[in-house]
Coordinates of C-alpha atoms in Angstrom, one line a residue:
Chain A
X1 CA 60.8 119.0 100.7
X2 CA 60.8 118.0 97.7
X3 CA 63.7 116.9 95.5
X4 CA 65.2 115.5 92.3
X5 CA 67.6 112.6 91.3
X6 CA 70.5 113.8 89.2
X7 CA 68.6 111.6 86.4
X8 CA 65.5 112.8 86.3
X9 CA 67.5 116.5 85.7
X10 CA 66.4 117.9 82.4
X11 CA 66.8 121.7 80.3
X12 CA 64.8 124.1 82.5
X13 CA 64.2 122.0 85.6
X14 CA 64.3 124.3 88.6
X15 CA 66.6 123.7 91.5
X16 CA 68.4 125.2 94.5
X17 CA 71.5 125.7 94.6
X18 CA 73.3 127.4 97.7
X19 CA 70.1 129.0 98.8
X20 CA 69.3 130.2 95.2
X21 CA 67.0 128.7 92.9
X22 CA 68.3 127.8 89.2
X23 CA 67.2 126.9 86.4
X24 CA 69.4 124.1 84.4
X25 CA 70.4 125.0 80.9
X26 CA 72.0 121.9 79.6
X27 CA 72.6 118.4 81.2
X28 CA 74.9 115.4 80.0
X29 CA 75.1 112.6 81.5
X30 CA 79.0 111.1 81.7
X31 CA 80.4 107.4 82.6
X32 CA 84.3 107.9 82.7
X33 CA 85.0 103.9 81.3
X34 CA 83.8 101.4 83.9
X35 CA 84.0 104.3 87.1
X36 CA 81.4 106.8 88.6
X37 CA 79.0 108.7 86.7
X38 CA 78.3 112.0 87.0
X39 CA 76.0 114.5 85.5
X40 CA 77.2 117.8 84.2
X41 CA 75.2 120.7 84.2
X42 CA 75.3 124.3 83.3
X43 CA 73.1 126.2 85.5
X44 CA 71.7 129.5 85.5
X45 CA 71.5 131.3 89.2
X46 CA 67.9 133.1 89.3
X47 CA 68.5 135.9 91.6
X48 CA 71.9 137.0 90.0
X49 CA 71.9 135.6 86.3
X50 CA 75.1 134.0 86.7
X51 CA 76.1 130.8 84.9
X52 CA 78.3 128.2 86.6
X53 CA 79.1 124.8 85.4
X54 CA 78.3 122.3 87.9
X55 CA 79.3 118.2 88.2
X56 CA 76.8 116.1 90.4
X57 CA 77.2 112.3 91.1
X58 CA 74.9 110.4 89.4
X59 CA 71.6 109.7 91.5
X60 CA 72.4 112.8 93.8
X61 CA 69.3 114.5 95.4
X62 CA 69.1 118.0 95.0
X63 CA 67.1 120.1 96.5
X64 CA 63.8 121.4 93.9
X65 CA 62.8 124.9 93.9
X66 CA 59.6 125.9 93.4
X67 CA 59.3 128.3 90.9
X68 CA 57.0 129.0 88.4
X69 CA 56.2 131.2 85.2
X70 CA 52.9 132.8 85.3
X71 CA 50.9 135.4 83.1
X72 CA 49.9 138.4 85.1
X73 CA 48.1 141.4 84.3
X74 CA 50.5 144.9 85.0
X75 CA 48.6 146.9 87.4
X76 CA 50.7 150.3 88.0
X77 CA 54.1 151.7 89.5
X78 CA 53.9 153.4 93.0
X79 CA 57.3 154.5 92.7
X80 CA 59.0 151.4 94.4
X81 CA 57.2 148.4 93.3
X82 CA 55.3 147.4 90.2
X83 CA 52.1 145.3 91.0
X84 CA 50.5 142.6 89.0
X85 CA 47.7 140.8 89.1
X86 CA 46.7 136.7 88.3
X87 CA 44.0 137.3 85.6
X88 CA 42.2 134.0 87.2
X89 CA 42.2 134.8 91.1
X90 CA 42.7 138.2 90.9
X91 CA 45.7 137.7 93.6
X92 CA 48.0 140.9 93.2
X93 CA 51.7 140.3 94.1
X94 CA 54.6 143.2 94.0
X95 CA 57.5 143.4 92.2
X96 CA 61.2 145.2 93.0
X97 CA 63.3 146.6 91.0
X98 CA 66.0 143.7 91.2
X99 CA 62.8 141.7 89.4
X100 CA 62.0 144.2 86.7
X101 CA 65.4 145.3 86.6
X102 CA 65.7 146.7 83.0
X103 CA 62.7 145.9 81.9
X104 CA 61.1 148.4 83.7
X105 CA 60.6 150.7 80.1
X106 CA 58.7 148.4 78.8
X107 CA 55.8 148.8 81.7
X108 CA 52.4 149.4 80.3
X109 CA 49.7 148.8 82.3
X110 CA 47.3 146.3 81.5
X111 CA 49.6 144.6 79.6
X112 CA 50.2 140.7 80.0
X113 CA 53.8 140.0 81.5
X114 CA 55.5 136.5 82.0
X115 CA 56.1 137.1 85.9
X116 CA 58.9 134.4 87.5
X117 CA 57.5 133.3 91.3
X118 CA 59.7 131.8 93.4
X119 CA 58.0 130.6 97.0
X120 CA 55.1 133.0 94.9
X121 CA 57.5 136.1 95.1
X122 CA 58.1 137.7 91.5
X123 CA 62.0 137.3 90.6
X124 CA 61.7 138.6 87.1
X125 CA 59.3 139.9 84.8
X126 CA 59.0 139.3 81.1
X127 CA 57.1 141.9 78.7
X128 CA 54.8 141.4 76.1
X129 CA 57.5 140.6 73.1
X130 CA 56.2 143.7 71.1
X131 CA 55.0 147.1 73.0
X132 CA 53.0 149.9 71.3
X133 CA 54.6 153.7 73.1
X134 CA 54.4 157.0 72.2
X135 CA 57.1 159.0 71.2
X136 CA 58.0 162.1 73.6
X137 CA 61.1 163.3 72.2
X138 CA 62.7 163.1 69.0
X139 CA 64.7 165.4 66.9
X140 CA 62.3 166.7 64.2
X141 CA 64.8 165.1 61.2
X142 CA 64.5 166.2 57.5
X143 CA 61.5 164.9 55.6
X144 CA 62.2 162.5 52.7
X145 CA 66.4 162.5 53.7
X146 CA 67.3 158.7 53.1
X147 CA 71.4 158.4 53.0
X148 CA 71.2 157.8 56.2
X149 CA 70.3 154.5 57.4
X150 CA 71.1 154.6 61.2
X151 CA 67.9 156.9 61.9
X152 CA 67.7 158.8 65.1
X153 CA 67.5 158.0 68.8
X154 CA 63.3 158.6 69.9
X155 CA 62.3 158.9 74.0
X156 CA 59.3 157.0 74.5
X157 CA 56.2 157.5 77.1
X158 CA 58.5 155.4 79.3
X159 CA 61.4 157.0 79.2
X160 CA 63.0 153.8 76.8
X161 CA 65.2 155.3 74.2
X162 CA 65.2 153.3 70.7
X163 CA 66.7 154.0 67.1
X164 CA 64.2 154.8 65.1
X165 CA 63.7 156.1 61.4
X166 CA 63.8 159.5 60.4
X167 CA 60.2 160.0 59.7
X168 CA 59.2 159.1 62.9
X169 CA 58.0 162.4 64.8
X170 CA 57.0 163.1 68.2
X171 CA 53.1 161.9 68.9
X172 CA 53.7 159.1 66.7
X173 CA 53.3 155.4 68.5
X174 CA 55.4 153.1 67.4
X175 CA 55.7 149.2 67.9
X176 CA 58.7 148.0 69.4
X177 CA 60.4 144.8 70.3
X178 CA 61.1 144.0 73.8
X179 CA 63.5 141.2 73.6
X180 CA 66.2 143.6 71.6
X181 CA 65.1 146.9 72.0
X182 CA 64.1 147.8 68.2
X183 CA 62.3 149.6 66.3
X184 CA 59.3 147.4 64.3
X185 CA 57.0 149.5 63.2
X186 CA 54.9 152.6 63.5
X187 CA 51.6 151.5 65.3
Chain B
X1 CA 64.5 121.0 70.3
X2 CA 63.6 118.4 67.3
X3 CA 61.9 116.2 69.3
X4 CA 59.4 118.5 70.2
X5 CA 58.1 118.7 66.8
X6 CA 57.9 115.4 65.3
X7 CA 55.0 113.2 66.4
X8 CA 56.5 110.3 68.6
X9 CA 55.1 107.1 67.0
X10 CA 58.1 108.2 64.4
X11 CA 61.7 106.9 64.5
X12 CA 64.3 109.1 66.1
X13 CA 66.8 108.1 63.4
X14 CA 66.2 108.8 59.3
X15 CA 65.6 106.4 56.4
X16 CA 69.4 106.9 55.8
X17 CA 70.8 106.6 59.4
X18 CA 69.2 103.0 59.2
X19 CA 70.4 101.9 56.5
X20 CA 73.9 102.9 57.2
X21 CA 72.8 101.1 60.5
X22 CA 72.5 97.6 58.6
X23 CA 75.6 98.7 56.0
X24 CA 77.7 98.5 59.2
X25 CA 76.0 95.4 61.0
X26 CA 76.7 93.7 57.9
X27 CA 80.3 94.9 57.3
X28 CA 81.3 94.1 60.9
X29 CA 80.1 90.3 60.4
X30 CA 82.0 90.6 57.2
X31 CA 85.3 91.4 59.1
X32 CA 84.9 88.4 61.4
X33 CA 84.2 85.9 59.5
X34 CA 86.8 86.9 57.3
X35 CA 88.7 86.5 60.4
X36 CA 87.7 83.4 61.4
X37 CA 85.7 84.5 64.8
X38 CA 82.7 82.5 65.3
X39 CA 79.6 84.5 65.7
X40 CA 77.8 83.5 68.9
X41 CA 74.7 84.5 71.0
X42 CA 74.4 84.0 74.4
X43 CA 71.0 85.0 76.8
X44 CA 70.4 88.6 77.8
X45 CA 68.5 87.6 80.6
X46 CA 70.5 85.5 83.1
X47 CA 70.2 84.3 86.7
X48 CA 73.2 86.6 87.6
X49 CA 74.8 90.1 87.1
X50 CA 78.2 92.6 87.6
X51 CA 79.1 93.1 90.9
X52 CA 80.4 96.4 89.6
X53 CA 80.2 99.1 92.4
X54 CA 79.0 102.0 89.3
X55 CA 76.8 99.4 87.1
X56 CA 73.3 99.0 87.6
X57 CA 71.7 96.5 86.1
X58 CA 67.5 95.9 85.9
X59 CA 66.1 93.0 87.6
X60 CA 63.0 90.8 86.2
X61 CA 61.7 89.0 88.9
X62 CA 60.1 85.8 88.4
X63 CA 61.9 85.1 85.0
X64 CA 63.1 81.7 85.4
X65 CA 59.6 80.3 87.6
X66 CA 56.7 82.1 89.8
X67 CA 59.5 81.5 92.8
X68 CA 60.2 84.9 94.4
X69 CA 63.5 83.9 94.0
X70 CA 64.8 83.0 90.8
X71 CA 65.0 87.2 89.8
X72 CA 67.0 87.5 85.8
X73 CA 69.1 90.4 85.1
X74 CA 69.1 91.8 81.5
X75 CA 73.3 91.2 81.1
X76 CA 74.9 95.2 80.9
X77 CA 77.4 92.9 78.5
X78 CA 77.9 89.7 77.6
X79 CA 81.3 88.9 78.9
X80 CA 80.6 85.7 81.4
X81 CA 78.9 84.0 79.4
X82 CA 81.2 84.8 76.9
X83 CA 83.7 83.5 78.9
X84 CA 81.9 80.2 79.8
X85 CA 81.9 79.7 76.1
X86 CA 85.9 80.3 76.5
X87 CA 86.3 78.2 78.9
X88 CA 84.8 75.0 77.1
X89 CA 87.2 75.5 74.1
X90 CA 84.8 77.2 71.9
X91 CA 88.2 79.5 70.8
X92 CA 87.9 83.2 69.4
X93 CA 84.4 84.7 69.5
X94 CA 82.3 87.9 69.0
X95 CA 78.7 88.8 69.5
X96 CA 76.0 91.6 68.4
X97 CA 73.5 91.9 70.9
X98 CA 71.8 94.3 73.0
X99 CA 73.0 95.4 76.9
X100 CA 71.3 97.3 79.6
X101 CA 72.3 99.7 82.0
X102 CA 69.7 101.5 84.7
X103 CA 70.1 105.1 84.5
X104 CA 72.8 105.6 82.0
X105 CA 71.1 108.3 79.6
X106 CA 72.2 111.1 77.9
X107 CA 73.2 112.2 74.2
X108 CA 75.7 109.5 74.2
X109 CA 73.4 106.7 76.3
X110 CA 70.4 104.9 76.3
X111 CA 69.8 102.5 78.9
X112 CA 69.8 99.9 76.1
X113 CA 72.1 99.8 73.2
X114 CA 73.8 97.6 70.8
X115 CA 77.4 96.2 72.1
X116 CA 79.9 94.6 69.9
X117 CA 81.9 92.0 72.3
X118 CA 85.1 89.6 70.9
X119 CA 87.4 87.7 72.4
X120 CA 91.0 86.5 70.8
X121 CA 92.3 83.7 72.4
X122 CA 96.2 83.8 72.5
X123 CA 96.3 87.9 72.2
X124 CA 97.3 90.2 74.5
X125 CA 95.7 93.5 74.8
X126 CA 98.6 95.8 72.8
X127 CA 97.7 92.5 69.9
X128 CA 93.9 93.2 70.0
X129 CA 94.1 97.3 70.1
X130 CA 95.1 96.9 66.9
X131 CA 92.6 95.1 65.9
X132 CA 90.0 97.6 67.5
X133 CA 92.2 99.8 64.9
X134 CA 91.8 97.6 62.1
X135 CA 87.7 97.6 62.4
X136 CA 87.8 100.9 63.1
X137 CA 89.5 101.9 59.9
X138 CA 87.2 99.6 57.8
X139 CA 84.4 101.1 59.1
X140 CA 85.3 104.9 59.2
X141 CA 88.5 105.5 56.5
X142 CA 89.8 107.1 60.0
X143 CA 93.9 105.5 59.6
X144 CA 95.6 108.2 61.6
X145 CA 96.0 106.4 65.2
X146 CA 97.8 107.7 68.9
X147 CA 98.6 105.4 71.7
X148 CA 99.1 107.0 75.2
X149 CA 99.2 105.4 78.6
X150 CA 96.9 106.8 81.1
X151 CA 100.1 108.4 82.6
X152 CA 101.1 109.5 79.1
X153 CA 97.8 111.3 78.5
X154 CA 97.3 113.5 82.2
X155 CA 100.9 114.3 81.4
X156 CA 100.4 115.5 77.8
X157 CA 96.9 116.8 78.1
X158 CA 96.7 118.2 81.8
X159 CA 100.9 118.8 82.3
X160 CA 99.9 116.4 85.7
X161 CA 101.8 113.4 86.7
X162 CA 99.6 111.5 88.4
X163 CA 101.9 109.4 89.9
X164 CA 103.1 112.4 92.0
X165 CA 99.8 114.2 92.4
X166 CA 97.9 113.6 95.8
X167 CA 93.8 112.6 96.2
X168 CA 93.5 116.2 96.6
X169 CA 95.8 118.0 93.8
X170 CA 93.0 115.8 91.7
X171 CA 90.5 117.4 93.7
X172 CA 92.0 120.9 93.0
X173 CA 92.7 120.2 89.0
X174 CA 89.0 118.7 88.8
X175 CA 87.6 122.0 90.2
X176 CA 89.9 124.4 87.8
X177 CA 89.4 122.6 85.2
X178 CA 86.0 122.0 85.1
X179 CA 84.2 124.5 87.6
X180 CA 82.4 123.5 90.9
X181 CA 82.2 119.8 91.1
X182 CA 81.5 117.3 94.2
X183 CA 83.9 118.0 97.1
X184 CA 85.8 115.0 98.5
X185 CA 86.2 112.7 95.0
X186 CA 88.1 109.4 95.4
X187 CA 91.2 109.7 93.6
X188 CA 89.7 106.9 90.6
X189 CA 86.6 109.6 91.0
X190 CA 88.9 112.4 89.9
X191 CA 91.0 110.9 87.4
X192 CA 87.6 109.2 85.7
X193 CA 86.0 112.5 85.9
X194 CA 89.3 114.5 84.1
X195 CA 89.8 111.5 81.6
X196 CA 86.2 111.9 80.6
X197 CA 85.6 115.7 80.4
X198 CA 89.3 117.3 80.5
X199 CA 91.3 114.9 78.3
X200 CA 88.7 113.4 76.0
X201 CA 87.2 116.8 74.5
X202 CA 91.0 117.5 73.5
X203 CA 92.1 114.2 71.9
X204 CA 91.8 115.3 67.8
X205 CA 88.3 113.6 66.7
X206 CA 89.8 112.5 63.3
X207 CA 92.6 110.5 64.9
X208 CA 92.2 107.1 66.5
X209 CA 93.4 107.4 70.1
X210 CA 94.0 104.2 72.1
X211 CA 95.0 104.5 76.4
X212 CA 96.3 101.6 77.7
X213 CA 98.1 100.7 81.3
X214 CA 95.0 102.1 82.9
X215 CA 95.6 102.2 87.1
X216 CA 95.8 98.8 89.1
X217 CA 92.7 100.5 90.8
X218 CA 90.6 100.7 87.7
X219 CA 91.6 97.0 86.4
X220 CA 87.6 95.8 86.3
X221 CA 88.2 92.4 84.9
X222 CA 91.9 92.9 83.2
X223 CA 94.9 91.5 84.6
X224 CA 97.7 93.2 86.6
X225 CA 100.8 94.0 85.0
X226 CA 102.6 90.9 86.5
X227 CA 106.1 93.5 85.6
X228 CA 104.2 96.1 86.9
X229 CA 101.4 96.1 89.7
X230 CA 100.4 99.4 89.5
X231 CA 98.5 99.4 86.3
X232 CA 96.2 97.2 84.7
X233 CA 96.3 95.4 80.9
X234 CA 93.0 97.5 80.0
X235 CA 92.7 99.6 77.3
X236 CA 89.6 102.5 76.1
X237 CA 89.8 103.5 72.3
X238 CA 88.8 107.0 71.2
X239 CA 88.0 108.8 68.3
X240 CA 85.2 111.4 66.9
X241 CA 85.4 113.0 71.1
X242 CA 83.8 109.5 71.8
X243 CA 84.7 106.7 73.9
X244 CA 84.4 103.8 71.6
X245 CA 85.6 100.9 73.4
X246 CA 87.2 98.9 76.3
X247 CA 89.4 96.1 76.7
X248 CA 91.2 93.8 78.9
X249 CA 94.1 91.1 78.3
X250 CA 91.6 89.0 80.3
X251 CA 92.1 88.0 84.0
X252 CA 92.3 84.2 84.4
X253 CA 92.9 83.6 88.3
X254 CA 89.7 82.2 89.3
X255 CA 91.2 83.1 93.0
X256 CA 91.3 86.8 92.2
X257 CA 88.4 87.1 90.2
X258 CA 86.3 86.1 93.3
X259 CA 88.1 88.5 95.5
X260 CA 87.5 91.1 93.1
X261 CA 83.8 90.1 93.3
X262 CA 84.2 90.2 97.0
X263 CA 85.7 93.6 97.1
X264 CA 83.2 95.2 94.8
X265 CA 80.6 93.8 97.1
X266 CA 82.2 95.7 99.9
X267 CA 82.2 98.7 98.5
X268 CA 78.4 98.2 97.0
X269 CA 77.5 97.6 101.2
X270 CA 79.7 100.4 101.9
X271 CA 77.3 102.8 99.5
X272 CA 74.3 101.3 100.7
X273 CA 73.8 99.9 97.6
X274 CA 72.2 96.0 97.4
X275 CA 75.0 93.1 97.4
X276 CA 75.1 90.9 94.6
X277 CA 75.7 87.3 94.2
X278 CA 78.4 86.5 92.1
X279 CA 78.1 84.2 89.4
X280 CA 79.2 81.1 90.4
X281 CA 78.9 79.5 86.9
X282 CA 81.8 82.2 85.9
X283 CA 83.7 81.1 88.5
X284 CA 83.6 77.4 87.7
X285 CA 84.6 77.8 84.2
X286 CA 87.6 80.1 85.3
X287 CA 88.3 76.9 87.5
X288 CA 88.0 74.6 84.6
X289 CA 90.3 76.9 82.6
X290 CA 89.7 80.1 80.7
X291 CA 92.5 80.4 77.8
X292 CA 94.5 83.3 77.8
X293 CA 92.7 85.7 75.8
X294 CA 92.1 89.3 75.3
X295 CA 88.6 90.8 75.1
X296 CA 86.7 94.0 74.0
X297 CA 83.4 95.5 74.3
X298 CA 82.8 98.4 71.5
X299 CA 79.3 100.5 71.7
X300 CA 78.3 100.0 68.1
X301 CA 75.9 102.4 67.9
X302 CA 78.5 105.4 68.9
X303 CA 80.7 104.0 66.1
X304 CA 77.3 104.4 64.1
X305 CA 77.4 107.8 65.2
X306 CA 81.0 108.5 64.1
X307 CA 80.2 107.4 60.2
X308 CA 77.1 109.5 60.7
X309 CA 78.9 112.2 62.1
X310 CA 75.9 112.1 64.4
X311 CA 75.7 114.6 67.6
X312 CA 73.4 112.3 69.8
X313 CA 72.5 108.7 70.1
X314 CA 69.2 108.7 69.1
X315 CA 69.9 109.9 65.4
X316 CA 71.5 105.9 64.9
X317 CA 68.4 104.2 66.6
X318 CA 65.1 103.7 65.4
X319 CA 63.8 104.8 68.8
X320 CA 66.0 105.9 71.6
X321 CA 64.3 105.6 74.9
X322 CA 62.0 108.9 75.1
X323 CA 60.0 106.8 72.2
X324 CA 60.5 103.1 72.6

């Protein structure tokens, strides 16, 4: 098992913590005057997305967790699990919906996602930053009408909903940015 | 981050940083000499080392001959040989030089650093606080200054008086006020733990804050109140959020320095950690005779930081440790 000294703990090292692996956010090291040292972290719970603050002695072992960030191809949806695929070994793991979570509208298959393993299971799932959809549904919006800068709510191919300008019509793809939720662009 | 982008063979700290670097070094001389402390310089490699239970220091074997045996340890301060230097009559003193500590890193630490160490002979420690003060204010413009005892300070800051509160009312005000941390602290584990991250983030940065009376327990190398034996004459002096330095009216007793060697050897064994040889060469010039004095070590490159208003230690050095 493999494990790591409070001082080799640094931003984004992965741990477990009460069963649950967690990435660490921020470290400092602290002497109080001439007595023990400690460190203090801030760590992030994977599974649940909590953040705890968290004091170690200095030169405790903690437990590593072996989790990695890998780029995986999106395969499909069968309803309850999203499949992807390692571009290099062609190994195909499956994804819940605790892992997609709401990410899940910004699905397109064949797209490259940032998939989170953890003992090789996915625990999240990262999309592209930007996504080209289609719009489904929007409200057809007068041409040329620009006092109002808000724009209109659009459905996408995915069933996301985003805010999106009024000359955007149904049929049109637009680009849209993952990490927010906005419009960019039409595509 | 910012270190990710700049190629490594570059400092850590700017053109400017380094010069106000050297403004300091050379202003600090100025203020002892003007003083009429000797400037002295002692080895940072010596045959021995602190017996203190949280101090690590690093060994270099075979320093002194090829014999296995005769191991130096780069000094985490300079104080016994400081103190040897006492002992022989060489009155007050101070020193610039570099200490080591293993595994003491952070945005505040690097395992080596530049210590500012003097000793007045004939002062007490309330006599050389305000000296601390004085420097400080030279260096800074910072004149606003608070004194609080330890007690003072958990009372003010943390409405706990810790001369009521139990090992485990620590433990409890550790974990509210600063989340989940180790179960089963000593009570000096607590109260360092809260002093450092509870009552330090609070103290107003622009204000020069000096504790004294620290508890009996956490003396290190002070003397006990002899009208009080449950704290020690030790002293820490804030400002900026940092801690900027730490003094003791100096313990004489050449009796109960070597039990307090002892007992922090007991405790080392006790934590599995190795035992340490005290130095014997401290001892005899306690024997001979150390005049009462009053000593202080300040980390000079925090104070650096301070008239930088610098966030982390490696904006003061020319390389901090990720590129020495």
């Amino acid at each position: 098992m493999a494990t790591y000294s409070t001082n080799e703990f640094r931003n984004g090292l992965k741990i477990m913590l009460d069963g649950e692996p967690c990435n660490i956010l921020d470290n400092e090291f602290v002497r109080p005057g001439k007595g023990q040292a400690f460190s203090r972290v801030k760590v992030q719970y994977l599974l649940t997305g909590r953040v705890v603050d968290k004091t170690f002695r200095s030169n405790e072992s903690v437990e590593a967790a072996d989790v990695m960030d890998t780029n995986m191809d999106y395969l499909y949806n069968d309803g309850e699990f999203w499949y992807f695929m390692d571009p290099v070994t062609f190994e195909q793991v499956s994804a819940d919906a605790k892992a997609v979570g709401d990410n899940a509208k910004w699905m397109i298959e064949q797209d490259t996602c940032l998939v989170t393993l953890w003992d090789g299971n996915p625990i999240a799932v990262s999309p592209p930053n930007h996504v080209v959809l289609e719009v489904t549904d929007t409200d057809p919006g007068l041409k040329g009408d620009t006092s109002g800068s808000g724009g209109k709510p659009a459905t996408l191919s995915t069933g996301a909903v985003v805010r999106v300008p009024l000359f955007v019509q149904i049929g049109d793809s637009i680009k849209v940015d993952t990490r927010n939720g906005t419009y960019v662009s039409r595509a | 981050m910012a270190e990710g982008t700049a190629p490594d063979w570059r400092p850590d700290a700017s053109l400017q940083a380094l010069k106000l670097r050297a403004d300091i070094l050379a202003e600090v001389r100025r203020f002892f000499s003007e003083r009429q402390v000797l400037e002295v310089d002692t080895p940072l490699i010596s045959r021995h080392t602190v017996t203190d239970r949280f101090m690590q220091s690093f060994a270099v074997p075979g320093f002194f001959s090829r014999q296995p045996a005769s191991t130096g340890y780069l000094q985490t301060s300079p104080e016994f040989a400081m103190k040897r230097l006492l002992a022989d009559g060489s009155g007050d003193i101070y020193q610039i030089c570099k200490a080591f500590r293993r595994d003491e890193s952070g945005s505040r630490h690097n395992p080596e650093f530049t210590m500012l160490e003097w000793y007045r002979v004939g002062f007490d420690h309330h006599e050389l606080m305000d000296e601390v003060c004085d420097l400080l204010t030279t260096i800074t413009g910072i004149r606003s200054r608070a004194n609080w005892t330890y007690h003072e300070a958990f009372r003010h800051y943390l409405e706990t008086d810790i001369g009521q509160a139990t090992t485990a009312d620590l433990q409890a005000l550790a974990n509210r006020e600063l989340g989940d941390v180790p179960a089963d602290m000593s009570r000096d584990d607590s109260l360092g733990l809260l002093f450092a991250e509870a009552i330090e983030p609070r103290l107003a940065p622009d204000v020069i804050t000096c504790v004294h009376d620290f508890p009996a327990s956490q003396a290190a190398l002070a003397r006990i109140n002899p009208d009080n034996p449950e704290v020690a004459c030790r002293f820490e002096v804030f400002a900026g959020g940092m801690e900027l330095a730490n003094g003791f009216h100096e313990l004489t007793d050449p009796r109960e320095q070597a039990a307090r060697f002892e007992a922090d050897n007991r405790s080392r064994e006790a934590s599995g950690q190795p035992v340490i040889t005290p130095d014997n060469r401290l001892l005899a010039a306690l024997e001979a005779g150390l005049p009462d004095c009053a000593g202080v070590a300040l980390g000079l490159d925090r104070l650096i930081m301070l008239a930088a208003s610098a966030g982390r230690i490696d904006q003061v050095l020319a390389f901090g440790a990720g590129r020495a």
